[in-house]
Amino acid sequence: MASTPGLKHLAALKIVFALHPYDYDPSADAIGLAAAKALGILPASMLKTLMVEVDGKPGCCVLPSDRQLSMKKVAAAFGGKQAEMMLPAKAERLTGYRVGGISPFGQKRASPTVIEVQACGLDRVWINAGQRGLLVSMTPADALRASDAKAAELIA
């Protein structure tokens, strides 16, 4: 079994999850959509992890792979005025994960995390486990607890 800081974090919290490896395609236009297709799951259940900066401070957004962030809603969710995407190199340094494998769990330096409220109404969600080509599935409640996140509107 693969071991990532995210998986160790989930195990330490006694979160019940299932592992889902898949063939990662680095040339895919949308990694989350490619993962959903590879595993045969609905894109709305496959959550992507995006790192942002709100008023210059890091934040982690988790949302359905078939949706886009609203920077206005992101700023509001984090209690700020201005939000922008974090540069990939900065996201990798901050989280300890490579782009395409960033997980909200077990980040090197944990950032405040928000999960799209629509995803929280699903029975099960799939989220990156901290390695390209490896996902975990769990209940949204467990995802919120494991990432110390709050639910809020993030999508355009």
mmCIF file of C-alpha atoms in Angstrom, residues 61-156:
data_model
loop_
_atom_site.group_PDB
_atom_site.id
_atom_site.type_symbol
_atom_site.label_atom_id
_atom_site.label_comp_id
_atom_site.label_asym_id
_atom_site.label_seq_id
_atom_site.Cartn_x
_atom_site.Cartn_y
_atom_site.Cartn_z
ATOM 1 C CA CYS A 61 -10.125 24.890 -1.602
ATOM 2 C CA VAL A 62 -11.742 21.513 -2.251
ATOM 3 C CA LEU A 63 -14.454 21.416 -4.903
ATOM 4 C CA PRO A 64 -16.041 19.150 -7.525
ATOM 5 C CA SER A 65 -13.707 18.460 -10.450
ATOM 6 C CA ASP A 66 -16.299 19.665 -12.973
ATOM 7 C CA ARG A 67 -16.661 23.123 -11.414
ATOM 8 C CA GLN A 68 -14.587 26.326 -11.272
ATOM 9 C CA LEU A 69 -13.787 28.591 -8.345
ATOM 10 C CA SER A 70 -15.405 31.980 -7.936
ATOM 11 C CA MET A 71 -12.596 34.129 -6.534
ATOM 12 C CA LYS A 72 -15.193 36.448 -5.002
ATOM 13 C CA LYS A 73 -16.751 33.508 -3.119
ATOM 14 C CA VAL A 74 -13.309 32.179 -2.165
ATOM 15 C CA ALA A 75 -12.362 35.534 -0.635
ATOM 16 C CA ALA A 76 -15.656 35.639 1.283
ATOM 17 C CA ALA A 77 -15.271 32.037 2.500
ATOM 18 C CA PHE A 78 -11.869 32.883 3.997
ATOM 19 C CA GLY A 79 -13.022 36.229 5.378
ATOM 20 C CA GLY A 80 -10.870 38.241 2.986
ATOM 21 C CA LYS A 81 -11.187 40.806 0.249
ATOM 22 C CA GLN A 82 -9.104 39.456 -2.631
ATOM 23 C CA ALA A 83 -8.340 35.887 -3.731
ATOM 24 C CA GLU A 84 -6.094 34.493 -6.446
ATOM 25 C CA MET A 85 -4.692 31.126 -7.421
ATOM 26 C CA MET A 86 -1.402 30.236 -5.765
ATOM 27 C CA LEU A 87 1.530 29.698 -8.104
ATOM 28 C CA PRO A 88 2.200 25.949 -8.570
ATOM 29 C CA ALA A 89 5.777 26.090 -7.241
ATOM 30 C CA LYS A 90 4.598 27.868 -4.082
ATOM 31 C CA ALA A 91 1.759 25.360 -3.626
ATOM 32 C CA GLU A 92 4.255 22.490 -3.856
ATOM 33 C CA ARG A 93 6.630 24.076 -1.317
ATOM 34 C CA LEU A 94 3.818 24.854 1.108
ATOM 35 C CA THR A 95 2.002 21.514 0.944
ATOM 36 C CA GLY A 96 4.909 19.144 0.350
ATOM 37 C CA TYR A 97 2.935 17.609 -2.531
ATOM 38 C CA ARG A 98 3.379 17.858 -6.299
ATOM 39 C CA VAL A 99 0.730 19.571 -8.418
ATOM 40 C CA GLY A 100 -1.632 16.838 -9.598
ATOM 41 C CA GLY A 101 -1.198 15.119 -6.239
ATOM 42 C CA ILE A 102 -2.028 17.856 -3.734
ATOM 43 C CA SER A 103 -4.210 16.634 -0.899
ATOM 44 C CA PRO A 104 -5.947 18.669 1.799
ATOM 45 C CA PHE A 105 -4.785 15.999 4.283
ATOM 46 C CA GLY A 106 -1.333 15.927 5.869
ATOM 47 C CA GLN A 107 0.049 19.039 4.217
ATOM 48 C CA LYS A 108 3.556 20.071 5.234
ATOM 49 C CA ARG A 109 2.156 23.410 6.418
ATOM 50 C CA ALA A 110 -1.581 23.092 6.886
ATOM 51 C CA SER A 111 -3.617 25.947 5.457
ATOM 52 C CA PRO A 112 -7.163 26.928 6.346
ATOM 53 C CA THR A 113 -9.399 24.702 4.230
ATOM 54 C CA VAL A 114 -12.860 25.151 2.763
ATOM 55 C CA ILE A 115 -14.879 22.409 1.054
ATOM 56 C CA GLU A 116 -17.590 23.396 -1.428
ATOM 57 C CA VAL A 117 -20.910 23.101 0.378
ATOM 58 C CA GLN A 118 -22.573 21.212 -2.523
ATOM 59 C CA ALA A 119 -20.041 18.385 -2.121
ATOM 60 C CA CYS A 120 -20.946 18.055 1.537
ATOM 61 C CA GLY A 121 -24.410 16.759 0.611
ATOM 62 C CA LEU A 122 -23.038 13.720 -1.248
ATOM 63 C CA ASP A 123 -22.886 10.209 0.208
ATOM 64 C CA ARG A 124 -19.208 9.765 -0.667
ATOM 65 C CA VAL A 125 -16.422 11.898 -2.139
ATOM 66 C CA TRP A 126 -13.088 11.075 -3.769
ATOM 67 C CA ILE A 127 -10.087 13.271 -2.916
ATOM 68 C CA ASN A 128 -6.386 13.112 -3.731
ATOM 69 C CA ALA A 129 -4.421 11.041 -1.218
ATOM 70 C CA GLY A 130 -1.207 13.029 -1.690
ATOM 71 C CA GLN A 131 0.235 11.266 -4.697
ATOM 72 C CA ARG A 132 -0.466 11.495 -8.410
ATOM 73 C CA GLY A 133 -2.703 8.591 -9.370
ATOM 74 C CA LEU A 134 -3.972 7.837 -5.866
ATOM 75 C CA LEU A 135 -7.329 8.872 -4.415
ATOM 76 C CA VAL A 136 -9.175 8.179 -1.187
ATOM 77 C CA SER A 137 -12.941 7.991 -0.848
ATOM 78 C CA MET A 138 -14.808 8.823 2.339
ATOM 79 C CA THR A 139 -17.878 10.568 3.625
ATOM 80 C CA PRO A 140 -17.949 14.359 3.316
ATOM 81 C CA ALA A 141 -18.212 14.598 7.122
ATOM 82 C CA ASP A 142 -14.949 12.688 7.479
ATOM 83 C CA ALA A 143 -13.312 14.877 4.815
ATOM 84 C CA LEU A 144 -14.349 17.992 6.755
ATOM 85 C CA ARG A 145 -13.020 16.552 10.011
ATOM 86 C CA ALA A 146 -9.762 15.256 8.533
ATOM 87 C CA SER A 147 -8.930 18.585 6.913
ATOM 88 C CA ASP A 148 -10.276 20.712 9.789
ATOM 89 C CA ALA A 149 -12.340 22.416 7.094
ATOM 90 C CA LYS A 150 -15.529 24.367 6.950
ATOM 91 C CA ALA A 151 -18.164 24.121 4.248
ATOM 92 C CA ALA A 152 -18.907 27.195 2.176
ATOM 93 C CA GLU A 153 -19.866 28.276 -1.331
ATOM 94 C CA LEU A 154 -16.795 28.362 -3.578
ATOM 95 C CA ILE A 155 -17.992 27.738 -7.110
ATOM 96 C CA ALA A 156 -18.911 30.133 -9.871
#
